[in-house]
Short mmCIF file of C-alpha atoms (C1' of nucleotides) in Angstrom, two decimals:
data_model
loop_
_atom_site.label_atom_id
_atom_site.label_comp_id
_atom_site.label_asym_id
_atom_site.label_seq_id
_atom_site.Cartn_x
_atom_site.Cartn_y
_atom_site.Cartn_z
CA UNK A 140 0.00 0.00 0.00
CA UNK A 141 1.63 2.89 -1.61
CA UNK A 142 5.36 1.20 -1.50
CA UNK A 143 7.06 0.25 -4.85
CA UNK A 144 9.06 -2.60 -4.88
CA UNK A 145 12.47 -0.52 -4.18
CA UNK A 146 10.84 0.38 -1.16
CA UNK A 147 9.50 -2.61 0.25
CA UNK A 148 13.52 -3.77 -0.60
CA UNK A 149 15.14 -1.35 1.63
CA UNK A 150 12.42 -2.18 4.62
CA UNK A 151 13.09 -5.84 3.52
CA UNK A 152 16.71 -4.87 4.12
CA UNK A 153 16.48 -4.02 8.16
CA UNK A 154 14.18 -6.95 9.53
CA UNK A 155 16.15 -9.30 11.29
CA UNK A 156 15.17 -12.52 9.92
CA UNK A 157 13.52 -14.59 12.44
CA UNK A 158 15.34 -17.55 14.52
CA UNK A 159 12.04 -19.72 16.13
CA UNK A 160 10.92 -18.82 19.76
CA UNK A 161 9.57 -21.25 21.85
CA UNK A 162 7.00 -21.28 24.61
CA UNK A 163 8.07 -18.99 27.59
CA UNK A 164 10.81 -16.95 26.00
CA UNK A 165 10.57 -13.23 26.09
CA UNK A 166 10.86 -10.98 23.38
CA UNK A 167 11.81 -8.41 26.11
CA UNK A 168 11.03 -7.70 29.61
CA UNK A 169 9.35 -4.68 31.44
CA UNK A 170 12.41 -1.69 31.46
CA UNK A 171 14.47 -3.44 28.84
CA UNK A 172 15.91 -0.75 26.76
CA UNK A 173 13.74 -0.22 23.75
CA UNK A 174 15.47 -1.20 20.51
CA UNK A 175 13.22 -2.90 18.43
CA UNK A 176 9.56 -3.82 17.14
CA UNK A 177 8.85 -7.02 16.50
CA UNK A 178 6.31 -8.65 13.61
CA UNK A 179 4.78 -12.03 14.53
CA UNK A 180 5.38 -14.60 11.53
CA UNK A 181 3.63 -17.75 12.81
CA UNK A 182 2.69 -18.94 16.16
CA UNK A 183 1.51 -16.13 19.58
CA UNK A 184 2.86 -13.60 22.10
CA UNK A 185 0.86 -12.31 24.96
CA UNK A 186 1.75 -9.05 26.72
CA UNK A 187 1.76 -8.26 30.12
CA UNK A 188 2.53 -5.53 32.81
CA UNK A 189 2.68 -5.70 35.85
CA UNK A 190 0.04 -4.30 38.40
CA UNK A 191 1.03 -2.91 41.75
CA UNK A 192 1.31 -5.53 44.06
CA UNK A 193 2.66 -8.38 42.41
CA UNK A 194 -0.28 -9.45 39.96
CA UNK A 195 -0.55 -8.66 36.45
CA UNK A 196 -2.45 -7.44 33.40
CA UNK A 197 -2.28 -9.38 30.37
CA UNK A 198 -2.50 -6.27 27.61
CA UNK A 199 -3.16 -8.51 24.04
CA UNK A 200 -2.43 -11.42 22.18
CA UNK A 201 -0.69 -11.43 18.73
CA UNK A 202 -1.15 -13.27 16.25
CA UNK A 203 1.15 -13.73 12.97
CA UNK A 204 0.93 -10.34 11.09
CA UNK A 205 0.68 -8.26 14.26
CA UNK A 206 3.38 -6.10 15.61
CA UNK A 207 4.55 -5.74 18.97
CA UNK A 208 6.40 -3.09 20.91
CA UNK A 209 5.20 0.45 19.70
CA UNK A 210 4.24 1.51 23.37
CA UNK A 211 8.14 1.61 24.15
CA UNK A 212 8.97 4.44 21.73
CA UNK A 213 7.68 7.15 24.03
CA UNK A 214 10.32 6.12 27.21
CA UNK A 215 12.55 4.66 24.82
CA UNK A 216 11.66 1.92 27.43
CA UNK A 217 9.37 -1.52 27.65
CA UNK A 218 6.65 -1.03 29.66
CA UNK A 219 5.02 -4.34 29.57
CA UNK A 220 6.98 -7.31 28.82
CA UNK A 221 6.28 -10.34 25.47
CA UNK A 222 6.07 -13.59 26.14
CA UNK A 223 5.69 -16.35 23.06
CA UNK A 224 2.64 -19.03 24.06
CA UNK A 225 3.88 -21.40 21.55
CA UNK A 226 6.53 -21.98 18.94
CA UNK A 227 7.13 -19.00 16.72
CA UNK A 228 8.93 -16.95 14.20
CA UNK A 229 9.41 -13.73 15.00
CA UNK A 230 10.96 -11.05 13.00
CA UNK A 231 12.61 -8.09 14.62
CA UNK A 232 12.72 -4.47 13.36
CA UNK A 233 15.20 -2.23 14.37
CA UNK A 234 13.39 1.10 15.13
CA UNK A 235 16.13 3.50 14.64
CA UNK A 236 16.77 2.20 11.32
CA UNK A 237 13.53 2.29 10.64
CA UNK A 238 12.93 5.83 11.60
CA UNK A 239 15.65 6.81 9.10
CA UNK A 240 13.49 4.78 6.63
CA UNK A 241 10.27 6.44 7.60
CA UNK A 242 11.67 9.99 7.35
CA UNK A 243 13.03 9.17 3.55
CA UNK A 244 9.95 7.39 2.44
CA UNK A 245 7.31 9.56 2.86
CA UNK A 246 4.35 6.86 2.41
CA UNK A 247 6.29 4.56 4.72
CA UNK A 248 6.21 7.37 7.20
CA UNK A 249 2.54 7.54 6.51
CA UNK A 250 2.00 3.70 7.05
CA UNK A 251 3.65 3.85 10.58
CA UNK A 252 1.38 6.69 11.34
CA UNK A 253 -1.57 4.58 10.85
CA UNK A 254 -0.13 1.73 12.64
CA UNK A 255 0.33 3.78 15.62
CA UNK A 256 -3.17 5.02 15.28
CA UNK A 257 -5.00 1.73 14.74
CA UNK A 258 -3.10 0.39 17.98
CA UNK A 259 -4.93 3.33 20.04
CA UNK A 260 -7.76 2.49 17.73
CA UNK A 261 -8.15 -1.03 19.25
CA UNK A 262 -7.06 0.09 23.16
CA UNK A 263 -10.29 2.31 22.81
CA UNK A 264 -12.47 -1.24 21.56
CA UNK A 265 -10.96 -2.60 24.56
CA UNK A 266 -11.91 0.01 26.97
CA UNK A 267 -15.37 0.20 25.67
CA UNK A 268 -15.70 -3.82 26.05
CA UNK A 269 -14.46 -3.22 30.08
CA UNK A 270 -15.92 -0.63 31.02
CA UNK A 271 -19.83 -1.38 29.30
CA UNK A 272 -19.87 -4.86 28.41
CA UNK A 273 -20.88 -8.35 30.77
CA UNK A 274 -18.85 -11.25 31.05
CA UNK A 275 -21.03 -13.03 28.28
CA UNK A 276 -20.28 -9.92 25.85
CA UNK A 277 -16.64 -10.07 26.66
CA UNK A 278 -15.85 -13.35 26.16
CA UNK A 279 -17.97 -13.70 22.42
CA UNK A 280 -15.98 -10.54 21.31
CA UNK A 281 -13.20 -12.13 21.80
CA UNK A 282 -13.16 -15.01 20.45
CA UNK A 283 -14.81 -13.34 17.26
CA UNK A 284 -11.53 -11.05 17.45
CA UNK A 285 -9.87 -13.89 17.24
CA UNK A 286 -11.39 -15.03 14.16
CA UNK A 287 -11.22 -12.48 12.57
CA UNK A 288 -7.65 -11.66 12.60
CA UNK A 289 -6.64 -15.41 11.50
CA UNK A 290 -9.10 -15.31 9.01
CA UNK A 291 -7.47 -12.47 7.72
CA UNK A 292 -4.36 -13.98 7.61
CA UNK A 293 -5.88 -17.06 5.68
CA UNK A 294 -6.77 -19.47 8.34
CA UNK A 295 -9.46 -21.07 9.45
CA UNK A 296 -12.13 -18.50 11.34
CA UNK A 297 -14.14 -21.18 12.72
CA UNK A 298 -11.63 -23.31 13.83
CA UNK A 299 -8.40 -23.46 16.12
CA UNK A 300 -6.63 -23.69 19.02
CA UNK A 301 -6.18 -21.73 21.92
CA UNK A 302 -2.83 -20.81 22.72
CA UNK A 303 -3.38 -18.97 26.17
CA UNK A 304 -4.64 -20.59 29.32
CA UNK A 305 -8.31 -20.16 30.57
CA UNK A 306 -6.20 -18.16 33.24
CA UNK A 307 -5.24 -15.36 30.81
CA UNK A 308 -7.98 -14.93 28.93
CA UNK A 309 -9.71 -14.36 31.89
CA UNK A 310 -6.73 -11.86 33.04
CA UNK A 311 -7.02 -10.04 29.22
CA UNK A 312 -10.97 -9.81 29.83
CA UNK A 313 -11.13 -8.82 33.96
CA UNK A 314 -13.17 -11.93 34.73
CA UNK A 315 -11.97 -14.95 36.89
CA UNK A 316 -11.27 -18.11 35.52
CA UNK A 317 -14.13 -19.67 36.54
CA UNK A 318 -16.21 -17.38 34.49
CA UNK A 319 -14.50 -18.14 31.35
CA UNK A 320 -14.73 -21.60 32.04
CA UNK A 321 -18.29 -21.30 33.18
CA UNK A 322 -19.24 -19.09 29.47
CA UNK A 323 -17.74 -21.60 27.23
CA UNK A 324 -19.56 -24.57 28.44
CA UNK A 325 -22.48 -22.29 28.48
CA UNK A 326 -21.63 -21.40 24.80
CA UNK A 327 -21.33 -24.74 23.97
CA UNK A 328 -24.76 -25.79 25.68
CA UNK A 329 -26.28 -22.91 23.14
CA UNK A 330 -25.09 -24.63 20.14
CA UNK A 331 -22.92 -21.62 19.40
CA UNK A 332 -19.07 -23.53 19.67
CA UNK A 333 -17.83 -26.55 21.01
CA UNK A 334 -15.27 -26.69 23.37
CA UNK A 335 -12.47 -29.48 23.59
CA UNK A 336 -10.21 -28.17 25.72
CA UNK A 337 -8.01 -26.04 23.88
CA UNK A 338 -9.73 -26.95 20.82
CA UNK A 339 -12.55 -24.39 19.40
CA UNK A 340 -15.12 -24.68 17.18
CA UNK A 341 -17.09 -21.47 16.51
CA UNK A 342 -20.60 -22.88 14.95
CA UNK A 343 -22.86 -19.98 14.61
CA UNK A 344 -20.68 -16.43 14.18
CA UNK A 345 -23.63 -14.56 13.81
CA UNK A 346 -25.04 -15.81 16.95
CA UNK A 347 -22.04 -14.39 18.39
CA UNK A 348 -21.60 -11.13 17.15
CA UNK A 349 -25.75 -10.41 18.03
CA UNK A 350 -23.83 -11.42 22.19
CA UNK A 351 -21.83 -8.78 21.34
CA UNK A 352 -23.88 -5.95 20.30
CA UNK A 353 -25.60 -5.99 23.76
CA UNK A 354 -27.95 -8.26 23.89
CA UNK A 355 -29.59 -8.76 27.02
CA UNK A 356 -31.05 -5.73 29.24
CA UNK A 357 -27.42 -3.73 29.41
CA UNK A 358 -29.79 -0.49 30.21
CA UNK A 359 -26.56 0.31 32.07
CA UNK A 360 -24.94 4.05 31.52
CA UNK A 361 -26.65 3.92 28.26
CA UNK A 362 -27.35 7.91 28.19
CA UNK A 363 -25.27 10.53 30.19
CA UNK A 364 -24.32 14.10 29.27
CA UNK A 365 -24.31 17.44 31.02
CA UNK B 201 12.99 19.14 23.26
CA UNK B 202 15.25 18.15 19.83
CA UNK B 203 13.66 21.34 18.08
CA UNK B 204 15.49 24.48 17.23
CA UNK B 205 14.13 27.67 17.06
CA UNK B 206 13.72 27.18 13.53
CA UNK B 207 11.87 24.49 13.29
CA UNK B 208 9.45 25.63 16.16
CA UNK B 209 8.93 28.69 14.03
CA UNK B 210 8.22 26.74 10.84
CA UNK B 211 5.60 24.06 13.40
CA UNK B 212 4.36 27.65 14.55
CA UNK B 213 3.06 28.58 10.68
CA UNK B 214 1.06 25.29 10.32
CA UNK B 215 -0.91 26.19 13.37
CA UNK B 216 -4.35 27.46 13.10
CA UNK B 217 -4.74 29.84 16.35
CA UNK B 218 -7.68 29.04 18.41
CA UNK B 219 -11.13 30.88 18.38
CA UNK B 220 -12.47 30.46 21.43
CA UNK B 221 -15.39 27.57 21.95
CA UNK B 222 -18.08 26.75 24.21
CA UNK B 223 -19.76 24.68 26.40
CA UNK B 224 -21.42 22.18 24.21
CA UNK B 225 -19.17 22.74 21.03
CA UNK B 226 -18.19 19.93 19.02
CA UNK B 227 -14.26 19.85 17.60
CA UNK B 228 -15.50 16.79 15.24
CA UNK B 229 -17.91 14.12 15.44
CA UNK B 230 -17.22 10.41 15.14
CA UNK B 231 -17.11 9.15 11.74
CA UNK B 232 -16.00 12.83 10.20
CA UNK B 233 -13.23 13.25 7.76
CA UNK B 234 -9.90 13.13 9.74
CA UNK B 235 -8.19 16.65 8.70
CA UNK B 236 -6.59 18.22 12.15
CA UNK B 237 -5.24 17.18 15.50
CA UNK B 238 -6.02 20.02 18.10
CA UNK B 239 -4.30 20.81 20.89
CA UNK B 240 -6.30 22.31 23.72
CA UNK B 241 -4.98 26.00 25.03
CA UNK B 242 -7.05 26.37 27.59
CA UNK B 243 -10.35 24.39 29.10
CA UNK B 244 -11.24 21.13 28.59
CA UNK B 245 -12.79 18.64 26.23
CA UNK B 246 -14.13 15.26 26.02
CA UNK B 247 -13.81 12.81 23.80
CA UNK B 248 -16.43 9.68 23.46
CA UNK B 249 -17.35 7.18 21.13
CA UNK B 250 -20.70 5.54 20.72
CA UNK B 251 -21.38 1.53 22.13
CA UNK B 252 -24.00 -0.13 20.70
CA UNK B 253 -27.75 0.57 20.91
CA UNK B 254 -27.32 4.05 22.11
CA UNK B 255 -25.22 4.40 24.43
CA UNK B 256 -21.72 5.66 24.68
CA UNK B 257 -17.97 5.32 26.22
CA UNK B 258 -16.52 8.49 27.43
CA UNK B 259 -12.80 7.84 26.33
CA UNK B 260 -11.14 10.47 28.20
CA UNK B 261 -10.73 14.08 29.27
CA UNK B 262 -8.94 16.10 27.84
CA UNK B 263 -6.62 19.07 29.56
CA UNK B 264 -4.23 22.30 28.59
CA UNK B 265 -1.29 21.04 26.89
CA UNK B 266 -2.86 17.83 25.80
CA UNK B 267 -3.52 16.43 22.06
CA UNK B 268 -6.58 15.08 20.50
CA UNK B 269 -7.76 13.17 17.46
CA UNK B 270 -4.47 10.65 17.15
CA UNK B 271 -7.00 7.62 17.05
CA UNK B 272 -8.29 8.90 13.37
CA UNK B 273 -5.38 8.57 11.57
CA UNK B 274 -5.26 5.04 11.10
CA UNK B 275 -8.59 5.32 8.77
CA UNK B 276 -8.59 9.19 8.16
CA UNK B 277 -11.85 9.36 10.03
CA UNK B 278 -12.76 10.18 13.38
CA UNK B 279 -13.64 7.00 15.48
CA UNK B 280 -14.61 9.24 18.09
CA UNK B 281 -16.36 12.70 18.84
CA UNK B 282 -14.69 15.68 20.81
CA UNK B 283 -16.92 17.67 22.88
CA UNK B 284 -16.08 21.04 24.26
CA UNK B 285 -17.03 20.63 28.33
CA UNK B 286 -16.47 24.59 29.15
CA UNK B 287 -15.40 27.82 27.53
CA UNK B 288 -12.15 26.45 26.11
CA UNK B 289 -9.32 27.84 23.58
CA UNK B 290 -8.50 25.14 21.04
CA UNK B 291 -5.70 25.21 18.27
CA UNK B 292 -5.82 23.26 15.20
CA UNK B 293 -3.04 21.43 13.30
CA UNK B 294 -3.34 20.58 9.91
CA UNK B 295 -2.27 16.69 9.72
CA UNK B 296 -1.02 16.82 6.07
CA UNK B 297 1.31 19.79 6.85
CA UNK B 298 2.16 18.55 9.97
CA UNK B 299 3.34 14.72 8.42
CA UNK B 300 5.30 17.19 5.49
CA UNK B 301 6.94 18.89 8.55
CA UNK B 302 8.00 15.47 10.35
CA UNK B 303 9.46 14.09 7.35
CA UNK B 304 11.69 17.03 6.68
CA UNK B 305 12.79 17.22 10.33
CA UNK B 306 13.99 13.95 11.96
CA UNK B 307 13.64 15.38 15.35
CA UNK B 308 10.08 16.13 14.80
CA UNK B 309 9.31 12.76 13.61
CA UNK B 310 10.67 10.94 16.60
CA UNK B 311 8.48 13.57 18.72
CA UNK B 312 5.46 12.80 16.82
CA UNK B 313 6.09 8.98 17.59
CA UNK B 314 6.58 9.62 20.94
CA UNK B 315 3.61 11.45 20.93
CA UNK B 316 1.38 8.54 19.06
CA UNK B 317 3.54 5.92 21.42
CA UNK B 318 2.47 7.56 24.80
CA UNK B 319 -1.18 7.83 24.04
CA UNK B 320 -0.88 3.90 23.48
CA UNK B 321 1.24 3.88 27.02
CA UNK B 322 -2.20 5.67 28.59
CA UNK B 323 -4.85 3.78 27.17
CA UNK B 324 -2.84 0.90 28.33
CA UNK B 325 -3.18 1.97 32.21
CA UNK B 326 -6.87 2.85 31.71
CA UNK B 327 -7.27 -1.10 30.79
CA UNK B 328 -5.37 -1.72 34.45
CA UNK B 329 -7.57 0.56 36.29
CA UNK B 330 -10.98 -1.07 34.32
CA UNK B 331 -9.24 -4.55 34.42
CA UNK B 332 -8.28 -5.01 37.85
CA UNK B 333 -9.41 -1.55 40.10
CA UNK B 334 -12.43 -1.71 42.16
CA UNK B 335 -14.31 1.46 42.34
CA UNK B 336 -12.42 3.33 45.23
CA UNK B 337 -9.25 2.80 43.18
CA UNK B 338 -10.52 3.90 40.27
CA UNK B 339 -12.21 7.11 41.13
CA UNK B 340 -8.55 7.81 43.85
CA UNK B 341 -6.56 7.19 40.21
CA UNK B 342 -9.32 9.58 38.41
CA UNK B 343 -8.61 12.66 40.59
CA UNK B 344 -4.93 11.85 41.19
CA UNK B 345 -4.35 12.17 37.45
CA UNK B 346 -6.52 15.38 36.90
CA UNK B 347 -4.36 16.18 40.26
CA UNK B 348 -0.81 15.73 38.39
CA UNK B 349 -1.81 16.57 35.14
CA UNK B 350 -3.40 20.31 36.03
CA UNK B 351 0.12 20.43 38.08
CA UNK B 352 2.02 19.79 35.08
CA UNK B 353 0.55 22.76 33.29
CA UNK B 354 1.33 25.30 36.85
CA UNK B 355 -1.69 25.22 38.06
CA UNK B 356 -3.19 23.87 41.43
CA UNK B 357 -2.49 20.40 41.51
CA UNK B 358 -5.04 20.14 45.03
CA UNK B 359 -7.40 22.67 44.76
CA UNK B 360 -9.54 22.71 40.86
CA UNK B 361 -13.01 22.63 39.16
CA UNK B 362 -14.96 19.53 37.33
CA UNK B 363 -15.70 20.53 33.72
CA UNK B 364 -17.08 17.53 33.66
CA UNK B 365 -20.71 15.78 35.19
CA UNK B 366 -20.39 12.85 37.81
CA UNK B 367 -22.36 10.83 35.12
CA UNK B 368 -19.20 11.54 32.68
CA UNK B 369 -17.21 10.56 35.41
CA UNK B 370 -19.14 7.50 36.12
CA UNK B 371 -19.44 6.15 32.29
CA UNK B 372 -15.72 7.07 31.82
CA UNK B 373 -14.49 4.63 35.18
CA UNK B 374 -17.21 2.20 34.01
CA UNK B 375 -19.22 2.88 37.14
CA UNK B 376 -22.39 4.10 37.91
CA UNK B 377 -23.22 7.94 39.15
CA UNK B 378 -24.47 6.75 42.28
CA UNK B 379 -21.17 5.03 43.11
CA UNK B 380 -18.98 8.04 42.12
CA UNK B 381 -21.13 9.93 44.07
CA UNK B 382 -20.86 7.59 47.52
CA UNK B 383 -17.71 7.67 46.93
CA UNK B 384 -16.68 11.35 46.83
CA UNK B 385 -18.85 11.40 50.10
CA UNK B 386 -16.77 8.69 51.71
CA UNK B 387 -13.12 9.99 50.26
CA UNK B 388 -14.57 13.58 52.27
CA UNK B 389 -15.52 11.64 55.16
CA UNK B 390 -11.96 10.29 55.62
CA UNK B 391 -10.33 13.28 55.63
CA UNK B 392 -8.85 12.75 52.10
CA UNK B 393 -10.63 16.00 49.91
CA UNK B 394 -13.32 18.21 50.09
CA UNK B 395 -15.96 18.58 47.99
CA UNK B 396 -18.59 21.65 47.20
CA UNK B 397 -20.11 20.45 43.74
CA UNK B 398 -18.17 20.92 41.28
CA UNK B 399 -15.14 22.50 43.38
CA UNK B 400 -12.53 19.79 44.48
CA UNK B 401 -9.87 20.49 47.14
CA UNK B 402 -7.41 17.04 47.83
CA UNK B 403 -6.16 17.04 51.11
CA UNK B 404 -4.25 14.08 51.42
CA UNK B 405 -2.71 13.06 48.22
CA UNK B 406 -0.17 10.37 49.77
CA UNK B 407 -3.49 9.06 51.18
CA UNK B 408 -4.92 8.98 47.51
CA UNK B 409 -2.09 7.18 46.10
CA UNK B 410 -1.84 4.67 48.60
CA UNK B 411 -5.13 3.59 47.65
CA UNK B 412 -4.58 3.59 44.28
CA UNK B 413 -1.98 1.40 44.83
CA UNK B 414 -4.45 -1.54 45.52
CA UNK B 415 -5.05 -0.89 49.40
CA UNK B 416 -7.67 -3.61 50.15
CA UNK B 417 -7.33 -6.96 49.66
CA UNK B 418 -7.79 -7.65 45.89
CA UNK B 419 -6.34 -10.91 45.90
CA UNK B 420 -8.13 -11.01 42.39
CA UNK B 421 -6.19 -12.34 39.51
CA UNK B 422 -3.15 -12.15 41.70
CA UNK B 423 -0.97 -14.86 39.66
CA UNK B 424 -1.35 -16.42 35.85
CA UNK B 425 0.44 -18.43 33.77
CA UNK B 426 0.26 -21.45 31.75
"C1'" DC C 44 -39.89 32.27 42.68
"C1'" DG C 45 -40.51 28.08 40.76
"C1'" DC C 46 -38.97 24.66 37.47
"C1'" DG C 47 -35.87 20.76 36.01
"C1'" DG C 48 -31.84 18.37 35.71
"C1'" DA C 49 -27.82 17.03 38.76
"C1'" DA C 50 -26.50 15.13 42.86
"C1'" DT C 51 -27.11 12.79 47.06
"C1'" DT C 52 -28.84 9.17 49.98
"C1'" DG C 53 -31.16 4.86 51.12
"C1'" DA C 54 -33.10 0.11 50.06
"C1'" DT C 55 -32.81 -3.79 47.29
"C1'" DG C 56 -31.15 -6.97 43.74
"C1'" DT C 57 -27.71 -9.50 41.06
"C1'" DG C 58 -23.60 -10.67 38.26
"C1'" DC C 59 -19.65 -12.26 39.03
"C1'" DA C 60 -15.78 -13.17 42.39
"C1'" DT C 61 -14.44 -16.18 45.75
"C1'" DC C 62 -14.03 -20.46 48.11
"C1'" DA C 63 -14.00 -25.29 47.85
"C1'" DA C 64 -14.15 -29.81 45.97
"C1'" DC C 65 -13.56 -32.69 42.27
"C1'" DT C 66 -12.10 -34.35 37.50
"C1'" DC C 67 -9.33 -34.63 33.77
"C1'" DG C 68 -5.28 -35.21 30.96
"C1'" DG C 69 -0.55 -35.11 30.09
"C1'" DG C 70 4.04 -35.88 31.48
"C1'" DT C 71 7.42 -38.54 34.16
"C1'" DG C 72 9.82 -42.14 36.08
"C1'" DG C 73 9.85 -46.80 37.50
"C1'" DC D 178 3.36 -49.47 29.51
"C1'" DC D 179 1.27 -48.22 33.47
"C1'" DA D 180 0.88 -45.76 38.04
"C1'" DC D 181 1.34 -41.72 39.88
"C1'" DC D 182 1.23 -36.85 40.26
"C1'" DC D 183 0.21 -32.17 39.55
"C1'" DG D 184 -1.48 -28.25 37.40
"C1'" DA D 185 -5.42 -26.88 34.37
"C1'" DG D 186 -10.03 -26.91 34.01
"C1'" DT D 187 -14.69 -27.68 35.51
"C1'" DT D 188 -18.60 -27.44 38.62
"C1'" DG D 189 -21.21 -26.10 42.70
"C1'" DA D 190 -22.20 -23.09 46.92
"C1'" DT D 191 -21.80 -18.75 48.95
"C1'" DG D 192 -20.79 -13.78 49.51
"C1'" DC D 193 -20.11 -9.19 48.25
"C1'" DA D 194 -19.28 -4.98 45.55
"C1'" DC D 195 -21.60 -2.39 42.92
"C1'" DA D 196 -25.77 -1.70 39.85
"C1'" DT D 197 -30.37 -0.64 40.01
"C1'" DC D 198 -34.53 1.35 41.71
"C1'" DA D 199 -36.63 4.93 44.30
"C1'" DA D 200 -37.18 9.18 46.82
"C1'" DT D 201 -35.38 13.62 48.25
"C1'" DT D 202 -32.60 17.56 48.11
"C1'" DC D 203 -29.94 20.83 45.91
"C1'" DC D 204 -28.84 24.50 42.88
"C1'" DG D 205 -28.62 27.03 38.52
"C1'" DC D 206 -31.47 29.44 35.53
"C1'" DG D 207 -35.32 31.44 33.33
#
DNA sequence: CGCGGAATTGATGTGCATCAACTCGGGTGG
DNA sequence: CCACCCGAGTTGATGCACATCAATTCCGCG
């Protein structure tokens, strides 16, 4: 989108090619030195920080076409830390070269604009979904996130595997675990997925994006003003 | 920071000066044509987005210094709609003259990064304080920030005005105006502010922060992992 | 001076957390 | 290959923080 081919060479040129991660490594750590985005090839990363006292906050999941770290550029300093779920290739971008890249290129400049922007774009979905939506809502919007995103990356949207524990989802969402686990064998009662432990079957998407919209009596906060 | 007098001079000729607006006035509305960022002079704003079926997610206050309208670059469209909350001065900055400046000055660039990075750094601790904060920690968080934020631009870090309604406040902490306004009650109770409608005096704001800090026992979501 | 929305205060209800017990499955070592 | 173990997940019982419902009161404004 709006790069020729010499372009796309020279960004091409600065990616680090990716060596595979596996499950537990970190791409970086909470007050690492920032020096580097990353771009998810195959596999998952979740994101974390920590919370006062010792707990945490799981921030996202990424999945392969999804970049990670743009939230350090402002301290020049992590402030959540990447952890890969499962076996993956990442790719690593160093961000100083690429700012010299983005200040020749105007388009390329443009592109990492709107990346920016979409990343605010989707912490203000998120904030929506806790601050105004039930457990019930939160846990069909995600897992129609998640098709979504592999589906537009080619794979299956009704079909895959989980690579986070009930445990973080439930940490990503603000329930408890037992209300994740609780949902999904409600779900699956409805005839809307099945459920095999980390296995998922989504079999009625629309039935799950009507959850979403606010189905049930949310009259909560639904006006205000003044 | 990084500019020379210069370049500030040549930032200053992009900006549009600010009329002043009122109580009520809109700086865009969600799904507008994404032209300007605006920086607010003096007053405050609010920006909010609409949830399904009718109601809507106050997304954040906005105060003297700060920037507004990063979220509509992604798809050159407002996702959001900015709301003047009192008599308020307002400047406007052209985006396409703004992106020609950053790509002809490297410092501005990495600024304007920094900029877009941040924002993604404070939606990130609004999905801590929704995630994990029960109300008391939420609203203690609320006024601490309006606390260190007013500070930052010389004024009264302990002793300021709401623009803004306790039902704003309510949908924006994703509780409900009855809460916020037990709460304020309570917070006077103890000693920690005082409150006369809309006039807000802190009194203890080591108190404050030690609640935000997680005070009570939320044992909640203490530990995750695999 | 009286109207109307904002705010406060109290009474009640409920969604989800918490606590507790049990099951399941996968990995390990004998 | 099987017995054991241990953490992940499920399921049920209970409690509580906060929403919701319902009056009042308060204040700004015409």
């Amino acid at each position: 989108m709006g790069l020729n081919s010499e372009d796309v060479e020279r960004l091409d040129d600065i990616v680090k090619r990716a060596r595979p991660l596996h499950r537990g490594d970190f791409l970086f750590r909470e007050s690492d030195r920032f020096r580097s985005l990353f771009v998810v090839k195959t596999g998952s990363v979740k994101t974390f920080a920590p919370s006062p006292e010792g707990g945490e906050q799981v921030l996202g999941f990424h999945l392969p076409g999804e970049l990670i770290g743009l939230d350090a550029i402002d301290k020049d300093m992590h402030a959540c830390s990447a952890k890969v779920l499962e076996t993956s290739a990442i790719c690593e971008l160093p961000f100083a070269r690429l700012e010299e890249l983005t200040a020749a290129i105007p388009s390329l400049q443009h592109q990492m604009y709107r990346l920016l922007s979409k990343e605010i774009g989707q912490d203000t979905e998120m904030l929506l979904l806790l601050g105004k939506k039930n457990a019930e809502e939160r846990l069909a919007a995600f897992l129609l996130s998640l098709s979504q995103r592999l589906h537009k990356r080619g794979l299956s949207p009704s079909d895959f595997y989980l690579s986070m524990s009930r445990h973080e989802i439930g940490n990503y969402l603000g329930l408890a675990v037992e209300t994740v686990s609780r949902l999904f064998t409600r779900f699956q009662d409805d005839g809307l997925m099945r459920v095999d432990r980390k296995h998922i079957q989504l079999l009625d998407l629309l039935a799950l994006e009507s959850l979403v919209g606010g189905s049930s009596q949310n009259r909560r906060q639904q006006q205000q003003q003044t």
